[in-house]
């Protein structure tokens, strides 16, 4: 199988950003997630919650709310503007200023005609959603305190607004306030502070549910404007509320990190008098929960601990499958670490800067499992800050280590790196071809002579790199198909082929000599999470979000025999039950039958020459194989060699001197740098 | 015996004193009316003049102070040429620019002014040669209103969620409690994770050293 020297890298101080808002689109089964740094991510709920699209944020964004109107996504924030996103190209379409000061909440009505935003100055502004833009229609009556949360009634004729110390119901047509309900300030120290009604939900039967800073979930009647019932859920704030599609279940997220579920059931079995009863409590977070959403079979919550937690509701699920397990998504499903294979340099992509490190050196040999003495420490060579306020969307470093490129939503920058032993100098290539204005994905060719930049309409621009600078060579366009943005690029070792995968599950392969489309891999129902082209056989190996894999021969334009065997036999149950996607596919030049993969919790080498395991064989059999004799080993080993020594893996790369680099980001280190959590008194502490 | 007016008692007393010193029996000397009158007028004039002088002095002081203030103000302001150039710039720019404005205090040294005068022959696109390339000119009042509202909103959220009255603890404590109640009990995170406790440990070590030195517990 092979012994590898492993560089265990833990100096990538990646900090995920906290989740601020969630919005679920029931028709397309997509969950939009807004983070504190302004980035918006789209997860595909039925495709193992794969992170399909990422729209990078910018400095000082202050995003506060997200709302779907049909298939369009809008957000609003403390900078006072409403932003619409272009989901095809994964960028901001436009931003318009609402002129009401910071916006605290945005919500669309069920008819999909209007958007309402709640502003700092106390107005609820209505915007009409047109074909291409939104237009300001009118203000509802201006109130004295800020509007913190809004909720439309299903009919679209009334809107409930949560403000400071009160909840108001507005008649949308006249703009006047119908009822004013005062929220209690509670007892003790909270009496001196105003009670903030953090979220409201307006149900179709006229009940208004509110969550406020005293920790109460209150039910109000909108006909009389009075309180029906009040539930004390927590001592700290109730920050988020969400109701299910058929309005029989409500979830509330608190500052302590608990999600409390209320269900609309009758107290006596069989009788018809239903009421909202508190049923379940989920404690899957450590920090404040800023957003919850209830999808058909699960409760999705996210907060300041930056993890997206999907808790399936077991009473809605019949079959125990991958969909019925608790899922926590910590890291993005895109690569943030890039490696210059031939020179041992690592590029770390942060939102606002790039860091280039040289790996350390060790000496001596050791037995498997031991750590070697580090002769030379890894050193940071370059800290490259982004110009402007946008965050980095993608970046790449060439295999030889001489070129670095990064792209934000508005610009692309290419740098030449000169690295003689101790001096590192960098020069910016100023005259870039006009087509290179922004890229969704970047990739260098294996001999570092060309740069491939994925841009709009699923096309790829080719630029040649040389001593004098860079020159535009051509554009690769797919023959037909969608215009969705490309999120993966893979170039072959011999420089002949390029594969691109876009968000519509299409994989196109281009011939770089003729610069024309060569073929298209048959579309699969799941998204491609990682792909790589084999250096000798030129087969494209693809990993999908549902943990399936396949191998496609580029030259023969069909699936390989090995791939067909895998499809026929099926993969082992334990492999399919993994809940994190594979993000990188690598090949070992010394062992052509090996494919190296990794996901967040394991590193795996697939030996295509060995037989595939069936459901009855022991999957994680590395330890047992060690205890067997040589002959027994041959009969017992199967193709999947899984190593679980490393945890919280962000990237695994094979560099040229046959050593592996494993970049880990221990979750404990992330936890120490999060914002402060609420103090909770636990028994026996 | 001459009749003396009231005003001149002081003068007269002076005279009489001298007389008394010489001889007590002799008659007081005769002082002419004119002399005393002129003496009195002189004293009045002197007083008036003194008052006038004082007024003039005060005026001069005030004038000097005013001049000093003017000079200080002039010193604080950017040279005249730059101000004229800035006046032209904000009219051209419609929206807030990306680069932040930096208020540079340029002293009005004579050498500087001369340099500017000679260089303002032909104006290139750049705003001013005395400012580096990466600086742009922007009126502060155009942008500050929107920014401060956003800042106020963020401060509001920060104070409601993390401010006084909220019961917050540290991440280190959260992790330590988890370890304490976990399946395999372990020490608090600050002791295990070297990076985390480093600053606290350093501070404690320093304060220990200071205490020992203060109490002179270790003999020199």
PDB file of C-alpha atoms in Angstrom, chain B:
ATOM      1  CA  UNK B   1      -4.252 132.119  57.613  1.00  0.00           C
ATOM      2  CA  UNK B   2      -5.176 130.861  54.072  1.00  0.00           C
ATOM      3  CA  UNK B   3      -8.302 128.848  53.444  1.00  0.00           C
ATOM      4  CA  UNK B   4      -7.356 125.542  51.923  1.00  0.00           C
ATOM      5  CA  UNK B   5      -9.741 123.590  49.641  1.00  0.00           C
ATOM      6  CA  UNK B   6     -10.467 120.029  50.654  1.00  0.00           C
ATOM      7  CA  UNK B   7      -8.676 118.363  47.806  1.00  0.00           C
ATOM      8  CA  UNK B   8      -5.361 119.581  48.727  1.00  0.00           C
ATOM      9  CA  UNK B   9      -5.275 118.212  52.218  1.00  0.00           C
ATOM     10  CA  UNK B  10      -2.886 115.455  51.230  1.00  0.00           C
ATOM     11  CA  UNK B  11      -0.506 117.813  49.630  1.00  0.00           C
ATOM     12  CA  UNK B  12      -0.783 120.158  52.468  1.00  0.00           C
ATOM     13  CA  UNK B  13      -0.274 117.463  55.000  1.00  0.00           C
ATOM     14  CA  UNK B  14       2.936 116.584  53.283  1.00  0.00           C
ATOM     15  CA  UNK B  15       4.051 120.135  53.427  1.00  0.00           C
ATOM     16  CA  UNK B  16       2.984 120.542  57.002  1.00  0.00           C
ATOM     17  CA  UNK B  17       4.851 117.408  57.957  1.00  0.00           C
ATOM     18  CA  UNK B  18       8.053 118.809  56.651  1.00  0.00           C
ATOM     19  CA  UNK B  19       7.397 122.002  58.363  1.00  0.00           C
ATOM     20  CA  UNK B  20       6.687 120.239  61.580  1.00  0.00           C
ATOM     21  CA  UNK B  21       9.938 118.440  61.347  1.00  0.00           C
ATOM     22  CA  UNK B  22      11.842 121.686  61.044  1.00  0.00           C
ATOM     23  CA  UNK B  23      10.081 123.630  63.820  1.00  0.00           C
ATOM     24  CA  UNK B  24       6.782 123.370  65.552  1.00  0.00           C
ATOM     25  CA  UNK B  25       6.503 127.056  66.427  1.00  0.00           C
ATOM     26  CA  UNK B  26       6.919 128.620  63.017  1.00  0.00           C
ATOM     27  CA  UNK B  27       4.114 129.621  60.846  1.00  0.00           C
ATOM     28  CA  UNK B  28       3.188 127.310  58.013  1.00  0.00           C
ATOM     29  CA  UNK B  29       4.662 128.317  54.718  1.00  0.00           C
ATOM     30  CA  UNK B  30       2.510 130.101  52.240  1.00  0.00           C
ATOM     31  CA  UNK B  31       1.692 128.059  49.191  1.00  0.00           C
ATOM     32  CA  UNK B  32       0.331 129.860  46.223  1.00  0.00           C
ATOM     33  CA  UNK B  33      -3.086 128.875  44.957  1.00  0.00           C
ATOM     34  CA  UNK B  34      -1.770 128.284  41.432  1.00  0.00           C
ATOM     35  CA  UNK B  35       0.873 125.870  42.519  1.00  0.00           C
ATOM     36  CA  UNK B  36      -1.520 123.741  44.393  1.00  0.00           C
ATOM     37  CA  UNK B  37      -4.042 123.981  41.605  1.00  0.00           C
ATOM     38  CA  UNK B  38      -1.484 122.862  39.069  1.00  0.00           C
ATOM     39  CA  UNK B  39      -0.386 120.064  41.361  1.00  0.00           C
ATOM     40  CA  UNK B  40      -3.943 118.853  41.674  1.00  0.00           C
ATOM     41  CA  UNK B  41      -4.557 119.041  37.952  1.00  0.00           C
ATOM     42  CA  UNK B  42      -1.346 117.220  37.339  1.00  0.00           C
ATOM     43  CA  UNK B  43      -2.356 114.386  39.583  1.00  0.00           C
ATOM     44  CA  UNK B  44      -5.665 114.120  37.818  1.00  0.00           C
ATOM     45  CA  UNK B  45      -3.931 114.127  34.484  1.00  0.00           C
ATOM     46  CA  UNK B  46      -1.549 111.482  35.653  1.00  0.00           C
ATOM     47  CA  UNK B  47      -4.381 109.305  36.759  1.00  0.00           C
ATOM     48  CA  UNK B  48      -6.135 109.702  33.439  1.00  0.00           C
ATOM     49  CA  UNK B  49      -2.991 108.976  31.560  1.00  0.00           C
ATOM     50  CA  UNK B  50      -2.337 105.900  33.613  1.00  0.00           C
ATOM     51  CA  UNK B  51      -5.819 104.636  32.851  1.00  0.00           C
ATOM     52  CA  UNK B  52      -5.306 105.333  29.168  1.00  0.00           C
ATOM     53  CA  UNK B  53      -2.003 103.551  29.167  1.00  0.00           C
ATOM     54  CA  UNK B  54      -3.567 100.593  30.803  1.00  0.00           C
ATOM     55  CA  UNK B  55      -6.291 100.533  28.217  1.00  0.00           C
ATOM     56  CA  UNK B  56      -3.759 100.710  25.436  1.00  0.00           C
ATOM     57  CA  UNK B  57      -1.751  97.942  27.023  1.00  0.00           C
ATOM     58  CA  UNK B  58      -4.811  95.719  27.288  1.00  0.00           C
ATOM     59  CA  UNK B  59      -5.704  96.463  23.708  1.00  0.00           C
ATOM     60  CA  UNK B  60      -2.276  95.517  22.578  1.00  0.00           C
ATOM     61  CA  UNK B  61      -2.390  92.343  24.570  1.00  0.00           C
ATOM     62  CA  UNK B  62      -5.668  91.430  23.013  1.00  0.00           C
ATOM     63  CA  UNK B  63      -4.373  92.220  19.579  1.00  0.00           C
ATOM     64  CA  UNK B  64      -1.348  90.085  20.102  1.00  0.00           C
ATOM     65  CA  UNK B  65      -3.440  87.208  21.321  1.00  0.00           C
ATOM     66  CA  UNK B  66      -5.739  87.460  18.364  1.00  0.00           C
ATOM     67  CA  UNK B  67      -2.791  87.440  16.029  1.00  0.00           C
ATOM     68  CA  UNK B  68      -1.388  84.408  17.733  1.00  0.00           C
ATOM     69  CA  UNK B  69      -4.669  82.560  17.316  1.00  0.00           C
ATOM     70  CA  UNK B  70      -4.853  83.504  13.696  1.00  0.00           C
ATOM     71  CA  UNK B  71      -1.394  82.200  13.136  1.00  0.00           C
ATOM     72  CA  UNK B  72      -2.146  78.932  14.887  1.00  0.00           C
ATOM     73  CA  UNK B  73      -5.261  78.469  12.819  1.00  0.00           C
ATOM     74  CA  UNK B  74      -3.335  79.169   9.682  1.00  0.00           C
ATOM     75  CA  UNK B  75      -0.720  76.672  10.744  1.00  0.00           C
ATOM     76  CA  UNK B  76      -3.357  73.967  11.216  1.00  0.00           C
ATOM     77  CA  UNK B  77      -4.970  74.485   7.874  1.00  0.00           C
ATOM     78  CA  UNK B  78      -3.582  72.889   4.707  1.00  0.00           C
ATOM     79  CA  UNK B  79      -1.829  75.261   2.337  1.00  0.00           C
ATOM     80  CA  UNK B  80      -4.075  77.489   0.303  1.00  0.00           C
ATOM     81  CA  UNK B  81      -3.397  75.746  -2.973  1.00  0.00           C
ATOM     82  CA  UNK B  82      -4.452  72.346  -1.652  1.00  0.00           C
ATOM     83  CA  UNK B  83      -7.656  73.783  -0.267  1.00  0.00           C
ATOM     84  CA  UNK B  84      -8.510  75.251  -3.633  1.00  0.00           C
ATOM     85  CA  UNK B  85      -7.867  71.941  -5.315  1.00  0.00           C
ATOM     86  CA  UNK B  86     -10.004  70.097  -2.792  1.00  0.00           C
ATOM     87  CA  UNK B  87     -12.842  72.505  -3.394  1.00  0.00           C
ATOM     88  CA  UNK B  88     -12.877  71.515  -7.032  1.00  0.00           C
ATOM     89  CA  UNK B  89     -12.715  67.733  -6.385  1.00  0.00           C
ATOM     90  CA  UNK B  90     -15.859  67.028  -4.280  1.00  0.00           C
ATOM     91  CA  UNK B  91     -18.031  68.593  -6.931  1.00  0.00           C
ATOM     92  CA  UNK B  92     -16.865  66.091  -9.478  1.00  0.00           C
ATOM     93  CA  UNK B  93     -17.336  63.010  -7.294  1.00  0.00           C
ATOM     94  CA  UNK B  94     -20.972  61.916  -6.975  1.00  0.00           C
ATOM     95  CA  UNK B  95     -20.848  58.916  -4.683  1.00  0.00           C
ATOM     96  CA  UNK B  96     -18.564  57.977  -1.832  1.00  0.00           C
ATOM     97  CA  UNK B  97     -15.242  56.716  -3.040  1.00  0.00           C
ATOM     98  CA  UNK B  98     -13.720  53.462  -1.983  1.00  0.00           C
ATOM     99  CA  UNK B  99     -10.547  54.814  -0.419  1.00  0.00           C
ATOM    100  CA  UNK B 100     -10.929  56.331   2.990  1.00  0.00           C
ATOM    101  CA  UNK B 101     -10.071  59.993   3.436  1.00  0.00           C
ATOM    102  CA  UNK B 102      -7.032  60.758   5.526  1.00  0.00           C
ATOM    103  CA  UNK B 103      -6.764  64.202   7.058  1.00  0.00           C
ATOM    104  CA  UNK B 104      -3.137  65.108   6.735  1.00  0.00           C
ATOM    105  CA  UNK B 105      -1.775  67.990   8.809  1.00  0.00           C
ATOM    106  CA  UNK B 106       0.546  69.863   6.540  1.00  0.00           C
ATOM    107  CA  UNK B 107       2.447  72.684   8.222  1.00  0.00           C
ATOM    108  CA  UNK B 108       2.671  75.929   6.345  1.00  0.00           C
ATOM    109  CA  UNK B 109       6.408  76.046   6.164  1.00  0.00           C
ATOM    110  CA  UNK B 110       7.613  78.599   3.672  1.00  0.00           C
ATOM    111  CA  UNK B 111       9.583  75.958   1.768  1.00  0.00           C
ATOM    112  CA  UNK B 112       6.476  73.902   1.237  1.00  0.00           C
ATOM    113  CA  UNK B 113       4.439  76.776  -0.100  1.00  0.00           C
ATOM    114  CA  UNK B 114       7.151  77.660  -2.550  1.00  0.00           C
ATOM    115  CA  UNK B 115       7.364  74.106  -3.756  1.00  0.00           C
ATOM    116  CA  UNK B 116       3.634  73.990  -4.347  1.00  0.00           C
ATOM    117  CA  UNK B 117       3.643  77.263  -6.166  1.00  0.00           C
ATOM    118  CA  UNK B 118       6.267  76.111  -8.589  1.00  0.00           C
ATOM    119  CA  UNK B 119       4.620  72.784  -9.275  1.00  0.00           C
ATOM    120  CA  UNK B 120       1.095  73.988  -9.920  1.00  0.00           C
ATOM    121  CA  UNK B 121       1.888  74.748 -13.499  1.00  0.00           C
ATOM    122  CA  UNK B 122      -0.064  72.072 -15.334  1.00  0.00           C
ATOM    123  CA  UNK B 123      -2.512  70.023 -13.297  1.00  0.00           C
ATOM    124  CA  UNK B 124      -2.465  66.293 -14.040  1.00  0.00           C
ATOM    125  CA  UNK B 125      -5.382  64.047 -13.135  1.00  0.00           C
ATOM    126  CA  UNK B 126      -3.890  63.452  -9.706  1.00  0.00           C
ATOM    127  CA  UNK B 127      -5.296  65.687  -7.035  1.00  0.00           C
ATOM    128  CA  UNK B 128      -2.121  67.125  -5.656  1.00  0.00           C
ATOM    129  CA  UNK B 129       1.528  66.309  -5.862  1.00  0.00           C
ATOM    130  CA  UNK B 130       2.047  66.686  -2.175  1.00  0.00           C
ATOM    131  CA  UNK B 131      -0.356  63.838  -1.475  1.00  0.00           C
ATOM    132  CA  UNK B 132       0.690  60.278  -2.322  1.00  0.00           C
ATOM    133  CA  UNK B 133      -1.084  58.474  -5.109  1.00  0.00           C
ATOM    134  CA  UNK B 134      -3.250  56.261  -3.010  1.00  0.00           C
ATOM    135  CA  UNK B 135      -4.972  59.129  -1.195  1.00  0.00           C
ATOM    136  CA  UNK B 136      -8.242  60.513  -2.482  1.00  0.00           C
ATOM    137  CA  UNK B 137     -10.148  63.521  -1.336  1.00  0.00           C
ATOM    138  CA  UNK B 138     -13.608  63.081   0.116  1.00  0.00           C
ATOM    139  CA  UNK B 139     -15.815  65.235   2.224  1.00  0.00           C
ATOM    140  CA  UNK B 140     -16.299  63.614   5.587  1.00  0.00           C
ATOM    141  CA  UNK B 141     -19.851  64.791   6.070  1.00  0.00           C
ATOM    142  CA  UNK B 142     -21.023  63.004   2.924  1.00  0.00           C
ATOM    143  CA  UNK B 143     -20.269  59.542   4.193  1.00  0.00           C
ATOM    144  CA  UNK B 144     -20.332  59.729   7.958  1.00  0.00           C
ATOM    145  CA  UNK B 145     -24.114  59.837   8.404  1.00  0.00           C
ATOM    146  CA  UNK B 146     -24.825  56.438   6.855  1.00  0.00           C
ATOM    147  CA  UNK B 147     -21.817  54.790   8.440  1.00  0.00           C
ATOM    148  CA  UNK B 148     -22.653  55.940  11.926  1.00  0.00           C
ATOM    149  CA  UNK B 149     -26.238  54.618  11.679  1.00  0.00           C
ATOM    150  CA  UNK B 150     -24.916  51.202  10.783  1.00  0.00           C
ATOM    151  CA  UNK B 151     -22.411  51.442  13.595  1.00  0.00           C
ATOM    152  CA  UNK B 152     -25.154  52.433  16.033  1.00  0.00           C
ATOM    153  CA  UNK B 153     -27.280  49.501  14.942  1.00  0.00           C
ATOM    154  CA  UNK B 154     -24.388  47.115  15.390  1.00  0.00           C
ATOM    155  CA  UNK B 155     -23.668  48.587  18.802  1.00  0.00           C
ATOM    156  CA  UNK B 156     -27.311  48.078  19.739  1.00  0.00           C
ATOM    157  CA  UNK B 157     -27.188  44.404  18.869  1.00  0.00           C
ATOM    158  CA  UNK B 158     -23.832  44.011  20.535  1.00  0.00           C
ATOM    159  CA  UNK B 159     -25.066  45.563  23.761  1.00  0.00           C
ATOM    160  CA  UNK B 160     -28.313  43.555  23.784  1.00  0.00           C
ATOM    161  CA  UNK B 161     -26.614  40.248  23.169  1.00  0.00           C
ATOM    162  CA  UNK B 162     -23.199  40.715  24.792  1.00  0.00           C
ATOM    163  CA  UNK B 163     -23.484  43.891  26.813  1.00  0.00           C
ATOM    164  CA  UNK B 164     -24.145  44.410  30.513  1.00  0.00           C
ATOM    165  CA  UNK B 165     -26.998  42.394  31.902  1.00  0.00           C
ATOM    166  CA  UNK B 166     -26.265  39.343  29.781  1.00  0.00           C
ATOM    167  CA  UNK B 167     -24.757  36.397  31.559  1.00  0.00           C
ATOM    168  CA  UNK B 168     -21.848  35.492  29.339  1.00  0.00           C
ATOM    169  CA  UNK B 169     -18.884  33.294  30.017  1.00  0.00           C
ATOM    170  CA  UNK B 170     -15.751  32.453  28.072  1.00  0.00           C
ATOM    171  CA  UNK B 171     -15.223  29.750  25.484  1.00  0.00           C
ATOM    172  CA  UNK B 172     -12.426  28.356  27.604  1.00  0.00           C
ATOM    173  CA  UNK B 173     -14.851  27.805  30.459  1.00  0.00           C
ATOM    174  CA  UNK B 174     -17.353  26.138  28.163  1.00  0.00           C
ATOM    175  CA  UNK B 175     -14.739  23.722  26.846  1.00  0.00           C
ATOM    176  CA  UNK B 176     -13.362  23.088  30.314  1.00  0.00           C
ATOM    177  CA  UNK B 177     -16.809  22.213  31.644  1.00  0.00           C
ATOM    178  CA  UNK B 178     -17.310  19.858  28.761  1.00  0.00           C
ATOM    179  CA  UNK B 179     -14.085  18.118  29.638  1.00  0.00           C
ATOM    180  CA  UNK B 180     -15.009  17.969  33.293  1.00  0.00           C
ATOM    181  CA  UNK B 181     -18.330  16.289  32.586  1.00  0.00           C
ATOM    182  CA  UNK B 182     -17.120  14.256  29.652  1.00  0.00           C
ATOM    183  CA  UNK B 183     -16.580  10.547  29.526  1.00  0.00           C
ATOM    184  CA  UNK B 184     -12.855  10.865  30.079  1.00  0.00           C
ATOM    185  CA  UNK B 185     -12.365  13.621  32.623  1.00  0.00           C
ATOM    186  CA  UNK B 186      -9.605  16.019  31.823  1.00  0.00           C
ATOM    187  CA  UNK B 187      -8.045  19.204  33.085  1.00  0.00           C
ATOM    188  CA  UNK B 188      -9.365  22.634  32.156  1.00  0.00           C
ATOM    189  CA  UNK B 189      -8.602  23.788  28.667  1.00  0.00           C
ATOM    190  CA  UNK B 190      -6.212  26.539  29.755  1.00  0.00           C
ATOM    191  CA  UNK B 191      -3.856  23.974  31.203  1.00  0.00           C
ATOM    192  CA  UNK B 192      -4.013  21.607  28.293  1.00  0.00           C
ATOM    193  CA  UNK B 193      -4.039  23.976  25.362  1.00  0.00           C
ATOM    194  CA  UNK B 194      -0.806  25.930  25.594  1.00  0.00           C
ATOM    195  CA  UNK B 195      -1.897  28.709  23.275  1.00  0.00           C
ATOM    196  CA  UNK B 196      -5.052  29.458  25.211  1.00  0.00           C
ATOM    197  CA  UNK B 197      -3.681  29.923  28.649  1.00  0.00           C
ATOM    198  CA  UNK B 198      -0.438  31.531  27.569  1.00  0.00           C
ATOM    199  CA  UNK B 199      -1.390  35.163  28.075  1.00  0.00           C
ATOM    200  CA  UNK B 200      -3.086  34.487  31.408  1.00  0.00           C
ATOM    201  CA  UNK B 201      -0.154  32.434  32.649  1.00  0.00           C
ATOM    202  CA  UNK B 202       2.268  35.142  31.615  1.00  0.00           C
ATOM    203  CA  UNK B 203       0.234  37.770  33.443  1.00  0.00           C
ATOM    204  CA  UNK B 204       0.045  35.641  36.570  1.00  0.00           C
ATOM    205  CA  UNK B 205       3.774  34.940  36.467  1.00  0.00           C
ATOM    206  CA  UNK B 206       4.493  38.662  36.172  1.00  0.00           C
ATOM    207  CA  UNK B 207       2.226  39.581  39.064  1.00  0.00           C
ATOM    208  CA  UNK B 208       3.786  36.840  41.208  1.00  0.00           C
ATOM    209  CA  UNK B 209       7.234  38.219  40.517  1.00  0.00           C
ATOM    210  CA  UNK B 210       6.078  41.708  41.385  1.00  0.00           C
ATOM    211  CA  UNK B 211       4.540  40.515  44.651  1.00  0.00           C
ATOM    212  CA  UNK B 212       7.662  38.677  45.669  1.00  0.00           C
ATOM    213  CA  UNK B 213       9.813  41.668  44.897  1.00  0.00           C
ATOM    214  CA  UNK B 214       7.444  43.961  46.771  1.00  0.00           C
ATOM    215  CA  UNK B 215       7.257  41.835  49.861  1.00  0.00           C
ATOM    216  CA  UNK B 216      10.987  41.280  49.692  1.00  0.00           C
ATOM    217  CA  UNK B 217      10.411  37.644  50.304  1.00  0.00           C
ATOM    218  CA  UNK B 218      13.554  36.613  48.524  1.00  0.00           C
ATOM    219  CA  UNK B 219      16.657  38.100  50.165  1.00  0.00           C
ATOM    220  CA  UNK B 220      18.975  39.785  47.707  1.00  0.00           C
TER     221      UNK B 220
END
